XYZ file of C-alpha atoms in Angstrom:
738
model
C -28.498 -16.008 -1.191
C -31.732 -16.875 0.227
C -33.854 -14.409 1.780
C -33.193 -15.148 5.274
C -29.145 -15.009 4.699
C -30.372 -11.549 3.445
C -32.014 -10.307 6.209
C -29.415 -11.773 8.350
C -26.801 -9.777 6.630
C -28.982 -6.462 6.617
C -30.174 -7.206 10.203
C -26.879 -7.430 11.632
C -25.109 -4.811 9.995
C -27.853 -2.648 11.218
C -27.399 -3.701 14.584
C -23.732 -2.976 14.697
C -24.469 0.335 13.430
C -26.443 1.108 16.427
C -24.231 -0.099 18.601
C -21.593 2.073 17.383
C -23.631 4.944 17.230
C -24.438 4.544 21.112
C -20.540 3.940 21.764
C -19.831 7.360 19.736
C -22.239 9.198 21.670
C -21.299 7.455 25.127
C -17.054 7.713 24.310
C -17.625 11.543 22.271
C -19.229 13.060 25.798
C -15.970 12.207 27.769
C -13.690 15.072 27.962
C -10.545 12.867 27.829
C -11.827 11.721 24.300
C -12.124 15.005 22.878
C -8.781 15.228 21.088
C -10.048 11.831 19.031
C -13.936 13.441 18.551
C -13.264 16.988 17.902
C -9.776 17.683 16.703
C -10.729 20.220 14.089
C -12.336 22.071 16.953
C -9.767 22.131 19.397
C -7.168 23.528 16.754
C -9.223 26.087 15.930
C -9.546 27.396 19.261
C -13.121 26.468 19.469
C -14.953 24.955 22.732
C -16.362 21.368 21.298
C -19.218 21.594 24.043
C -20.067 25.173 23.467
C -23.870 25.674 23.036
C -24.399 22.002 22.578
C -23.891 20.732 26.183
C -27.785 19.425 25.966
C -27.515 18.321 22.300
C -24.774 16.245 23.222
C -26.807 14.368 25.868
C -28.714 12.875 22.847
C -27.545 10.214 20.788
C -28.971 12.306 17.894
C -27.444 15.687 18.645
C -24.470 15.169 16.199
C -27.111 14.928 13.721
C -29.027 17.803 14.545
C -25.427 19.754 14.452
C -24.475 18.442 10.868
C -27.980 19.350 9.870
C -27.793 23.097 10.948
C -24.540 23.655 9.884
C -24.123 25.917 6.803
C -22.022 25.424 3.408
C -20.121 28.319 5.096
C -19.599 26.740 8.171
C -18.157 23.381 6.131
C -15.753 25.578 4.250
C -14.366 27.491 7.223
C -13.424 24.028 9.055
C -12.710 21.584 6.080
C -12.324 24.286 3.018
C -13.639 24.295 -0.264
C -12.552 20.537 -1.369
C -14.534 19.483 1.509
C -17.644 21.186 0.788
C -17.315 19.972 -2.813
C -16.975 16.672 -1.684
C -20.413 16.777 0.245
C -21.869 18.310 -2.917
C -20.508 15.151 -4.595
C -22.363 12.828 -2.015
C -25.780 15.178 -2.195
C -25.763 14.994 -6.205
C -25.455 11.330 -6.220
C -27.793 11.191 -3.622
C -30.304 13.527 -5.355
C -30.058 11.395 -8.470
C -30.787 8.196 -6.430
C -34.071 9.849 -4.787
C -35.310 11.180 -8.064
C -34.625 8.079 -9.817
C -36.722 6.138 -6.979
C -39.623 8.010 -6.858
C -40.490 6.467 -10.341
C -38.615 3.205 -10.222
C -39.943 1.790 -6.790
C -43.566 2.077 -7.402
C -43.618 1.602 -11.003
C -41.257 -1.258 -11.585
C -41.589 -3.278 -8.708
C -45.047 -4.266 -8.907
C -44.249 -4.826 -12.533
C -41.428 -7.362 -12.053
C -43.212 -9.182 -8.610
C -46.155 -9.816 -10.826
C -44.790 -11.623 -13.661
C -43.417 -15.385 -14.137
C -40.549 -14.928 -15.907
C -38.439 -16.919 -13.506
C -40.651 -19.867 -13.034
C -41.427 -20.341 -16.547
C -37.582 -20.291 -17.297
C -36.936 -22.723 -14.537
C -39.911 -25.239 -15.638
C -37.937 -25.035 -19.065
C -35.007 -26.382 -17.558
C -32.748 -23.603 -18.007
C -31.636 -22.898 -14.871
C -29.657 -25.900 -13.487
C -30.938 -28.264 -11.092
C -29.987 -28.998 -7.584
C -27.671 -32.321 -8.276
C -29.347 -33.773 -5.072
C -33.098 -32.946 -5.880
C -33.481 -33.332 -9.980
C -37.100 -34.251 -9.371
C -38.062 -31.064 -7.209
C -38.493 -27.454 -8.593
C -35.104 -25.084 -8.345
C -34.971 -23.059 -5.536
C -35.494 -19.155 -6.593
C -34.447 -16.842 -4.709
C -37.093 -14.339 -3.322
C -35.485 -11.039 -3.927
C -35.224 -11.965 -8.208
C -38.801 -11.925 -8.150
C -38.549 -8.222 -7.759
C -35.934 -7.754 -10.478
C -35.627 -7.682 -14.315
C -35.012 -11.459 -14.299
C -38.766 -12.266 -13.390
C -39.971 -10.578 -16.596
C -40.638 -12.992 -19.314
C -38.939 -12.837 -22.806
C -40.399 -10.013 -25.343
C -42.776 -9.036 -22.680
C -44.716 -5.842 -23.003
C -43.653 -5.231 -19.345
C -40.358 -4.672 -20.473
C -41.675 -0.887 -21.733
C -41.815 0.200 -18.090
C -37.552 -0.800 -17.523
C -37.101 0.481 -20.937
C -38.464 4.110 -20.355
C -36.931 4.280 -16.587
C -33.468 3.921 -18.180
C -34.391 7.073 -20.392
C -35.617 8.682 -16.788
C -32.403 7.895 -14.492
C -30.390 9.172 -17.388
C -31.942 12.650 -17.594
C -32.312 12.758 -13.964
C -28.568 12.354 -13.760
C -28.382 15.317 -16.755
C -30.293 17.614 -14.800
C -28.663 17.033 -11.311
C -25.130 16.854 -12.503
C -25.534 20.286 -14.337
C -26.639 21.898 -11.340
C -23.960 20.847 -9.126
C -21.488 21.671 -11.600
C -22.787 25.415 -11.563
C -22.953 25.516 -8.099
C -19.458 24.185 -7.779
C -17.997 26.693 -10.535
C -19.524 29.533 -8.288
C -17.812 27.845 -5.043
C -14.380 27.767 -6.838
C -14.855 31.168 -7.964
C -15.809 32.576 -4.734
C -12.757 30.974 -2.971
C -10.429 32.588 -5.700
C -11.878 35.626 -5.377
C -11.793 36.459 -1.613
C -9.882 39.775 -0.172
C -7.805 36.900 2.025
C -3.846 36.995 0.503
C -2.990 33.303 -0.566
C 0.692 32.997 -1.598
C -0.139 30.548 -4.547
C -2.044 32.961 -6.202
C 0.919 35.542 -6.277
C 2.858 32.894 -8.059
C 3.530 30.555 -11.028
C 5.592 27.312 -11.195
C 8.133 27.235 -14.293
C 9.466 24.134 -15.346
C 11.728 22.986 -18.279
C 13.958 26.123 -17.798
C 16.482 25.805 -20.774
C 20.023 25.316 -19.813
C 22.052 28.509 -18.473
C 25.135 30.099 -19.794
C 28.340 28.915 -18.284
C 28.778 32.648 -16.728
C 25.293 32.607 -15.221
C 23.128 30.442 -12.723
C 19.642 29.257 -13.220
C 18.621 31.986 -10.816
C 19.813 34.825 -13.122
C 18.512 33.035 -16.322
C 14.986 32.965 -14.720
C 14.899 36.592 -13.770
C 16.404 37.922 -16.496
C 13.978 36.278 -19.144
C 10.522 37.242 -16.648
C 12.052 40.621 -15.944
C 12.023 41.261 -19.881
C 8.385 39.648 -20.563
C 6.671 41.090 -17.420
C 8.969 44.246 -16.655
C 5.964 46.020 -14.225
C 4.476 42.983 -12.296
C 7.622 40.753 -12.130
C 8.942 40.495 -8.281
C 11.150 37.584 -7.632
C 12.083 33.960 -8.457
C 12.897 31.066 -6.416
C 15.091 28.416 -8.332
C 13.978 25.058 -6.980
C 17.130 22.902 -5.721
C 17.934 19.531 -4.833
C 17.578 19.945 -0.805
C 17.368 16.327 -0.093
C 20.824 16.233 1.907
C 19.907 19.531 3.641
C 16.491 18.446 4.690
C 17.780 15.026 5.888
C 20.507 17.028 8.521
C 17.559 19.489 9.458
C 15.291 16.575 10.124
C 17.932 15.008 12.370
C 18.326 18.512 14.366
C 14.635 18.154 14.692
C 14.798 14.925 15.834
C 17.206 15.537 18.656
C 15.400 18.500 19.443
C 12.445 16.360 20.288
C 14.336 13.841 21.975
C 15.826 16.824 24.197
C 12.267 17.975 25.143
C 10.974 14.459 26.122
C 14.247 13.877 28.267
C 13.728 17.025 30.153
C 10.334 15.670 31.116
C 11.289 12.380 31.982
C 13.612 14.188 34.215
C 11.823 16.758 35.926
C 9.220 13.782 36.309
C 11.842 11.710 38.157
C 12.276 14.340 40.922
C 10.840 13.440 44.292
C 11.183 14.578 47.450
C 13.419 11.317 48.516
C 15.430 12.084 45.528
C 15.691 15.776 44.559
C 18.297 15.167 42.324
C 16.541 13.088 40.105
C 17.716 10.623 37.317
C 18.969 11.541 33.825
C 17.590 9.647 31.060
C 20.002 7.486 29.158
C 19.946 5.746 25.743
C 22.273 3.791 23.770
C 23.491 5.096 20.535
C 23.586 1.862 18.862
C 20.956 0.381 16.203
C 17.215 1.234 17.797
C 18.704 2.284 20.964
C 19.301 -1.699 21.764
C 22.995 -1.732 21.912
C 25.989 0.793 21.911
C 27.761 2.872 24.182
C 25.071 4.235 26.723
C 24.986 8.183 26.969
C 23.242 10.540 29.100
C 20.450 11.811 26.289
C 20.191 15.478 27.248
C 24.180 16.108 26.598
C 24.317 14.050 23.757
C 21.382 15.334 21.873
C 22.955 19.138 22.658
C 26.187 17.968 21.589
C 24.805 16.401 18.331
C 23.017 19.661 17.593
C 25.944 21.784 17.888
C 27.659 19.449 15.590
C 24.970 19.350 12.952
C 24.304 22.931 12.983
C 27.614 24.232 10.945
C 26.837 21.382 8.892
C 23.444 22.629 7.760
C 24.427 25.772 7.413
C 27.285 24.617 5.019
C 24.916 22.643 2.931
C 22.054 25.469 2.528
C 25.095 27.368 1.334
C 25.817 24.720 -1.319
C 22.474 23.381 -2.081
C 21.404 27.160 -3.211
C 24.355 27.903 -4.820
C 25.134 24.468 -7.073
C 22.185 22.469 -6.950
C 19.841 24.344 -8.481
C 17.183 22.549 -10.931
C 15.772 23.591 -13.796
C 12.525 24.771 -12.412
C 11.610 27.777 -10.820
C 8.426 29.608 -8.511
C 8.304 32.862 -10.149
C 6.344 35.806 -8.017
C 4.253 38.464 -9.222
C 2.847 41.916 -7.868
C -0.322 41.152 -7.883
C -3.023 38.117 -8.457
C -4.218 39.129 -11.857
C -0.726 39.312 -13.352
C -0.166 35.848 -11.848
C -3.041 34.420 -12.871
C -2.420 36.106 -16.776
C 1.263 34.839 -16.565
C 0.113 30.925 -15.779
C -2.245 31.387 -18.921
C 0.169 32.937 -21.306
C 2.400 30.761 -23.761
C 5.924 31.853 -23.105
C 8.224 30.005 -25.474
C 8.119 29.281 -29.125
C 8.467 24.993 -28.281
C 6.620 23.303 -25.973
C 9.361 21.895 -24.028
C 11.290 25.223 -22.831
C 9.302 27.465 -19.989
C 6.445 25.589 -19.099
C 4.333 27.876 -16.809
C 1.418 26.763 -14.811
C -0.432 28.080 -11.556
C 1.757 27.172 -8.286
C 0.439 24.664 -6.044
C 0.095 25.716 -2.176
C 3.316 25.969 -0.459
C 2.954 22.435 1.503
C 1.206 21.298 -1.304
C 4.205 20.711 -3.797
C 6.262 17.466 -4.279
C 9.805 19.131 -4.670
C 11.376 16.195 -6.015
C 9.044 16.133 -8.928
C 9.343 19.825 -10.129
C 12.862 19.549 -11.833
C 11.444 16.490 -13.947
C 11.819 17.564 -17.758
C 8.641 17.528 -20.287
C 10.026 14.237 -21.829
C 10.685 12.675 -18.703
C 7.139 13.155 -17.318
C 5.866 11.723 -20.785
C 7.725 8.768 -20.693
C 7.127 8.305 -16.971
C 3.404 8.942 -17.586
C 3.624 6.345 -20.311
C 5.140 3.547 -17.855
C 3.245 4.497 -14.882
C -0.258 3.459 -17.059
C 1.154 0.808 -18.873
C 1.563 -0.867 -15.108
C -1.605 0.574 -14.136
C -3.303 -1.422 -17.048
C -1.190 -4.407 -16.409
C -2.515 -4.327 -12.707
C -5.900 -4.004 -13.739
C -6.006 -6.779 -16.323
C -4.180 -9.285 -13.907
C -5.720 -8.697 -10.899
C -8.789 -10.169 -12.763
C -7.186 -13.484 -11.580
C -7.011 -13.218 -8.162
C -10.726 -11.201 -8.051
C -12.358 -13.597 -10.145
C -10.754 -16.544 -7.924
C -12.227 -14.737 -5.155
C -15.310 -13.945 -6.212
C -15.843 -17.507 -7.566
C -14.611 -19.750 -4.443
C -16.082 -16.960 -1.586
C -19.448 -18.612 -2.337
C -20.076 -20.951 0.722
C -21.233 -23.938 -2.114
C -17.973 -23.310 -3.760
C -16.152 -22.944 -0.789
C -17.424 -26.640 0.343
C -15.890 -28.107 -2.593
C -12.618 -26.600 -2.632
C -12.304 -27.108 1.347
C -14.332 -30.620 1.815
C -12.830 -30.434 5.464
C -15.002 -27.300 6.017
C -18.246 -29.134 5.707
C -18.348 -30.167 9.145
C -18.382 -26.040 10.336
C -19.983 -24.556 7.600
C -23.061 -26.912 7.556
C -24.261 -25.763 10.853
C -27.375 -23.417 10.425
C -26.176 -20.390 12.448
C -22.649 -20.595 10.712
C -23.938 -20.941 7.478
C -26.473 -17.991 7.392
C -23.722 -15.861 8.694
C -21.690 -16.785 5.908
C -23.527 -16.770 4.009
C -24.376 -13.101 4.780
C -20.894 -11.700 5.004
C -18.230 -14.117 3.695
C -18.051 -12.890 -0.243
C -18.193 -9.278 1.282
C -15.136 -9.362 3.594
C -12.903 -10.950 1.298
C -13.267 -8.507 -1.494
C -12.906 -5.613 0.863
C -9.860 -7.085 2.643
C -8.582 -8.137 -0.615
C -8.647 -4.500 -2.198
C -7.507 -2.771 0.811
C -4.045 -3.428 -0.457
C -3.971 -1.601 -3.685
C -4.254 2.479 -2.777
C -1.216 2.625 -1.482
C 0.436 0.885 -4.523
C -1.386 3.294 -6.978
C -0.594 6.435 -4.785
C 3.424 5.326 -5.152
C 2.779 5.159 -9.123
C 0.961 8.237 -9.283
C 3.735 10.295 -7.717
C 6.055 8.425 -9.813
C 4.653 10.237 -13.094
C 6.251 13.418 -11.996
C 3.174 15.598 -10.866
C 4.107 18.526 -8.949
C 1.171 18.620 -6.007
C 0.244 16.187 -3.485
C -3.555 17.266 -4.710
C -2.962 16.628 -8.045
C -1.286 12.816 -7.279
C -4.386 12.374 -5.264
C -6.900 13.312 -8.352
C -4.532 10.922 -10.381
C -4.718 7.869 -7.699
C -8.462 8.405 -7.538
C -8.977 8.285 -10.948
C -6.840 4.936 -11.193
C -8.719 3.383 -8.303
C -12.021 4.065 -9.972
C -11.449 2.539 -13.156
C -9.527 -0.030 -11.332
C -12.573 -1.219 -8.906
C -15.448 -0.545 -11.511
C -13.619 -2.895 -13.729
C -12.365 -5.388 -11.490
C -14.929 -5.520 -8.900
C -18.573 -4.646 -10.637
C -17.605 -6.140 -14.324
C -15.476 -8.781 -13.747
C -16.772 -10.281 -10.079
C -20.493 -9.947 -11.664
C -19.340 -11.747 -14.633
C -17.457 -14.223 -13.134
C -19.613 -15.148 -10.473
C -22.237 -15.589 -13.151
C -20.019 -17.691 -15.579
C -18.606 -19.924 -12.813
C -22.189 -20.265 -11.466
C -23.466 -21.384 -15.020
C -20.519 -23.153 -16.471
C -22.358 -26.759 -16.301
C -25.236 -25.202 -17.653
C -23.328 -23.909 -20.605
C -21.235 -26.844 -20.859
C -24.565 -29.015 -20.852
C -26.820 -26.810 -23.327
C -24.357 -25.638 -26.269
C -27.523 -23.852 -28.012
C -26.680 -20.274 -28.359
C -30.305 -19.562 -27.352
C -30.103 -21.508 -24.326
C -26.932 -19.455 -22.982
C -28.447 -16.106 -23.902
C -31.859 -17.156 -21.612
C -29.537 -18.263 -18.752
C -27.208 -14.836 -18.717
C -30.588 -12.525 -19.089
C -31.883 -14.344 -15.962
C -28.277 -14.251 -14.157
C -26.945 -11.089 -14.671
C -29.552 -9.320 -12.787
C -29.705 -12.088 -10.130
C -26.095 -10.617 -9.007
C -28.015 -7.505 -7.829
C -28.400 -9.669 -4.434
C -24.459 -9.766 -3.651
C -24.630 -6.033 -3.934
C -27.280 -5.362 -2.191
C -25.671 -7.324 0.813
C -22.388 -5.336 -0.038
C -23.789 -1.795 -0.173
C -25.514 -2.453 3.207
C -22.182 -3.968 4.936
C -20.189 -0.597 3.599
C -22.738 1.756 4.917
C -23.790 0.261 8.090
C -20.409 -1.018 9.491
C -18.140 1.389 7.707
C -20.036 4.665 8.805
C -20.501 3.015 11.896
C -16.632 3.040 12.471
C -15.929 6.065 10.743
C -18.451 8.027 13.368
C -17.581 5.915 16.295
C -13.455 6.027 15.422
C -12.632 3.388 17.795
C -9.570 2.608 16.177
C -8.053 5.992 16.233
C -9.688 6.161 20.152
C -7.676 3.089 21.403
C -4.568 4.255 19.430
C -4.616 7.258 21.036
C -5.009 6.335 24.529
C -2.215 3.596 23.659
C 0.070 5.993 22.744
C -0.737 8.627 25.468
C -0.593 6.131 28.118
C 3.028 4.664 27.305
C 4.463 6.809 24.556
C 3.782 10.542 24.803
C 5.848 12.524 27.303
C 5.612 16.114 25.953
C 2.704 17.943 24.627
C 3.680 17.908 21.133
C 3.787 13.986 21.123
C 0.642 13.830 22.321
C -0.845 16.393 19.519
C 1.260 14.285 17.188
C -0.940 10.953 18.937
C -4.258 12.757 18.086
C -3.846 14.314 14.583
C -6.618 13.189 12.755
C -5.182 13.909 9.003
C -7.591 14.623 6.030
C -10.579 13.249 4.267
C -8.045 10.503 2.212
C -10.353 11.679 -1.020
C -7.809 9.615 -2.890
C -9.691 6.211 -1.526
C -12.719 7.774 -0.236
C -14.240 9.215 -3.783
C -13.612 5.991 -5.660
C -15.157 3.776 -3.097
C -18.111 6.194 -2.853
C -18.417 5.900 -6.931
C -17.897 2.274 -6.895
C -21.215 2.143 -4.935
C -22.849 4.458 -7.340
C -21.947 3.000 -9.973
C -23.348 -0.431 -8.918
C -26.322 1.432 -7.586
C -27.355 3.346 -11.098
C -26.075 -0.289 -12.969
C -28.855 -2.043 -10.900
C -31.382 0.534 -10.564
C -33.427 -0.891 -13.000
C -32.650 -4.164 -13.035
C -33.339 -4.939 -9.014
C -34.949 -1.644 -8.302
C -34.602 -2.463 -4.432
C -30.896 -1.644 -4.630
C -32.022 2.237 -4.853
C -33.269 2.118 -1.296
C -29.832 0.897 0.016
C -28.266 3.369 -2.528
C -29.983 6.443 -0.759
C -29.097 5.171 2.393
C -25.635 4.794 1.907
C -25.255 8.375 0.318
C -27.611 10.113 3.042
C -25.601 8.545 5.983
C -22.561 9.308 4.091
C -23.344 12.906 3.886
C -24.562 13.139 7.165
C -21.377 11.436 8.795
C -18.972 13.075 6.362
C -20.198 16.577 7.371
C -20.156 16.126 11.058
C -16.470 14.495 10.342
C -15.460 17.632 8.344
C -16.843 19.961 10.873
C -15.341 18.387 14.216
C -12.520 15.518 13.090
C -10.868 16.296 9.989
C -7.969 19.136 8.978
C -7.235 19.457 5.546
C -3.727 18.655 4.655
C -3.787 21.105 1.118
C -6.480 23.300 -0.309
C -7.607 22.963 -4.403
C -10.762 25.108 -4.261
C -12.523 21.978 -5.620
C -10.278 20.866 -8.729
C -11.411 17.645 -7.654
C -14.972 18.123 -9.025
C -14.431 17.557 -12.833
C -12.763 14.347 -12.012
C -15.703 13.759 -9.803
C -18.299 14.508 -12.669
C -16.442 12.499 -15.435
C -16.514 9.434 -13.039
C -20.176 10.244 -12.817
C -20.558 10.355 -16.477
C -18.859 7.355 -17.077
C -20.962 5.285 -14.161
C -23.881 6.603 -16.360
C -22.224 5.059 -19.863
C -21.620 1.595 -18.238
C -25.245 1.723 -16.885
C -26.646 2.662 -20.572
C -24.749 0.077 -22.047
C -25.406 -2.714 -19.407
C -29.241 -2.017 -19.804
C -29.205 -2.033 -23.738
C -27.514 -5.777 -23.239
C -29.462 -6.944 -20.708
C -32.891 -5.649 -22.137
C -31.448 -6.858 -25.491
C -30.834 -10.595 -24.080
C -34.503 -10.259 -23.037
C -35.547 -10.634 -26.604
C -37.260 -7.349 -26.685
C -37.653 -5.951 -30.027
C -38.043 -2.155 -29.146
C -34.527 -2.454 -27.131
C -32.628 -0.466 -29.936
C -34.683 2.559 -28.540
C -32.278 2.837 -26.127
C -29.219 3.160 -28.443
C -29.552 7.186 -28.397
C -28.502 7.380 -24.603
C -24.885 7.014 -25.318
C -24.380 9.622 -27.712
C -26.439 11.987 -25.659
C -23.793 11.235 -22.576
C -21.250 11.902 -24.803
C -22.488 15.272 -25.958
C -23.825 16.238 -22.372
C -20.374 15.652 -21.182
C -18.407 17.501 -23.938
C -20.966 20.258 -23.349
C -20.118 20.515 -19.726
C -16.416 20.108 -20.201
C -16.142 23.363 -22.577
C -18.560 25.574 -20.362
C -17.232 24.706 -16.844
C -13.911 23.036 -17.021
C -11.774 26.244 -18.414
C -12.833 27.952 -15.153
C -11.193 24.874 -13.205
C -7.957 24.406 -15.429
C -7.189 28.068 -14.934
C -8.158 30.775 -12.814
C -10.010 33.854 -14.686
C -8.932 37.127 -14.883
C -12.504 38.794 -14.045
C -11.747 36.183 -10.607
C -8.578 37.378 -9.756
C -8.688 40.998 -10.073
C -10.857 41.408 -6.993
C -9.392 43.305 -4.503
C -7.385 42.405 -1.691
C -8.347 43.321 2.052
C -4.926 44.649 2.706
C -1.413 45.387 1.029
C 0.219 41.651 0.297
C 3.358 41.436 2.449
C 5.443 39.994 -0.874
C 8.491 38.920 1.723
C 5.898 36.611 3.249
C 4.851 35.319 0.618
C 8.309 34.640 -0.825
C 8.983 33.177 2.173
C 5.736 30.847 2.163
C 7.939 28.620 -0.337
C 11.326 28.429 1.002
C 11.393 24.618 2.037
C 12.090 24.531 6.032
C 15.527 22.977 5.920
C 16.648 26.420 4.311
C 14.335 28.756 5.321
C 16.145 32.209 6.890
C 15.232 32.725 10.576
C 14.532 36.378 9.858
C 12.607 37.971 7.040
C 15.564 40.483 6.709
C 17.713 37.647 5.401
C 15.961 37.365 2.314
C 18.285 39.188 0.443
C 20.861 37.085 1.520
C 19.039 33.750 0.834
C 18.412 34.820 -3.261
C 22.039 36.337 -3.625
C 22.959 33.095 -2.693
C 21.290 31.822 -5.776
C 22.624 34.495 -7.871
C 26.291 35.134 -9.338
C 24.535 38.862 -9.832
C 23.213 40.777 -6.544
C 19.596 42.259 -7.149
C 18.011 44.244 -4.507
C 13.976 44.169 -4.840
C 12.247 46.584 -2.760
C 9.406 44.836 -0.192
C 5.734 46.017 -1.230
C-alpha cells in the first residue's frame, strides 16, 4: 500500500468518525431517542438530562461527563466487571503511552535516516515490477520509518534491541499495578455490607447416588448437616425442569398476547364504533393457517388449561427429576466461603464443592454433568477448537492473499476495467483487505460460545471467559500470524522460487515482515474510527428500535423489550481489543508509527466504553472482576509473542548481539508465575478475611433461598417454601427462618 492509499484510508475513517459523532450529538438530545442512548439511566430511575442540559448542546459534552465520572460511578452503573474492563483498556493504553515516549523520538529518526531499503532494492533482493524491469522498484514511504529500512548488522539495531527491553519492562510495571488494583476492587466488592445470595451458597456437583429409601435431597441434607452442623441452612437439589419451563413459557407467551390484544382492542374503540373490534388470529402455523379465534378468549382458555399441567409438572419435577447436583445454603458468608474451599470427600469424583454463581448466571442443564463427562466434553471441545484454528488458516490465508488489489486483478481479470479507475483503486486499496477480514471473522463468536457451553461450564460468566480465551488465541493465530506470514510469502513467492539461495530468502523475510505493519496500521484505524463511531452513534439499534416501536410494539413491555440494551459483550469485545494490543505490541518496535494508532484506539475505546457503561449497557451478571486474570494472561501471551517476534526479526538482520534478547522470554514467564501465585488465589476463591465483614442487616435466608429457585418452579409466596422443599424430600424437616 502506497502513502496515498494509506492516507486515504485514515482520513476517510476519521471523516466517518466525525460524522458519526455529530450524528450522535444531534440524535442523543431528542427525547424520543432516550431509550437508545440512555437506557441504563432510565432503568435506574435517573433523568438522562439532569444537570447536563448545557453539556448536551456541545458535541463534547459526553466526553466531559465520561472523564468526570469516578470508578465508583462506573461500578454503580455497570458493576465491577465493567470497571475491570476499563482498567484493562487503561492498562494497555498506559503501556503504549510509556513505550511511545521512548520509541517515537528515538526509533523514527534512527530508521528514517538509514538506507537499508534502497540498498536491498539495488541488490535485487526485492522483486521488480514485471512491466518496468529497468526501473528501481517503488519503496513505500511508510516502510522508510520502520525496522526494514535498517541495514543488516548496523549498529543502529542497538536502539531497536534496547527498545524491546524498554517495552517489556514497562509492561511488567503496568500489569503489576493493575493486578493489585483489580484485586483490591474485587475484595471491596466481596466485602460490602449488602446481602448477595451467591455469597451464602455453594454449588455441589457429583453427588453420589442415594440409597433407594431416600432422595438426593435427603442425602445432601444429611451429608452437609453432619459436616457443618452449626452453619448449614438448607439445600436445593437441581432438577430437570425442561418440561416445566416449556409450559411456563407458553403461559407467559399467552399472557403477552392477551396484554397486546387488550391494547389493540381498546385502541379500536371510537365514537363511531364504541364497541370496538376484538383482535383475532389463526391457530395454525405462524398464525397464517388454521381456525380463526378471538385472541383474548382463546389465550385465556389456554392459560386455564396449562396452569393445572404446570402445577402437576412442578410436583413431578421436584419429586422424580432430581439431578446429582445441589445448591447448599449457609447462614453466614464466611461459612459458605469456608465450605467452598474445603475438600469434602476422599475421592475426587464425589461431592465437588465450589462457589455458587449468581442466580441468573447459572446454566441449569450443565450443573448435573458429572466430572468424567465434563472432562471428556472439554477434551472434545478443545480438539474441535484446535482443528478449527488449524483449518481456518486455509480460508484466512486465501483472503489475505486474494484481497490485495493486485492479486484480485489476477484472479478476476474482468474487474480490471473497474479497479483500474484511480478513485476506485485508491478506495479499494485502502479498505478491501481489512473489510474482508472483519466480515470473515464475524461468523466465529457464536460457534465458540456454543462450544464453550458444551463443556459443561456451570455459569454464563464462565462461558464468556472461556469463549473469550478461545476467540483470542484464534484471532491472534489466524489473523496476526497466518495473515502476516501468508501475505508475505504469497507476495514474495516468485522471489523465493527465483532465488533459491537461503541468504536471499532470509534477507527478503527480514525486509517483508516489518513491511506488513502498513496493513495493520489501516486495520487499527478502521477499527477505532469506524467501529467506535458506530458504537457511540448506535445507529443500528436506533433504527431497529424505531421500526419495532412503530410497527410491532403495542404494550409498554414490548417497547421496553425493544430498547433493552444488553451488556458489553465481553466474549467478543475483549478478544478484539487484545488482537489490537497484540498487533501494536508486536509492531511497536518494528514500525513505531503504529504506537500512535494504538494509543488512539485504546484512548478512544476507554472513553467511549466508559460513556456506554454509564448510560447504555446493563450488566447481565456480576463476577466481581473474575475476567481480569484471563485478561492479564492474554497480555502476557501477547508480550511473549512480541518478544519472540523481535528476537527473530532482529536475528534475521544478522545483528551479532541479538541473543541479548533471549533472557526476556524466561523473565516474562517468571513474572507471570509470580503474579499468579501472589494474586490469583484471591480470584479463584473468596478469602475468609474478606467474607467475614459484617452485614448492614440480618440476611433474609428465605429470600436468599428463593432467589435460586427457577422461575417455572418458584412458589407464589415465601410461606410456601417449606412445601417446595418438602416436595423434594421423603422426610419432612422444618428450618426456622433467620
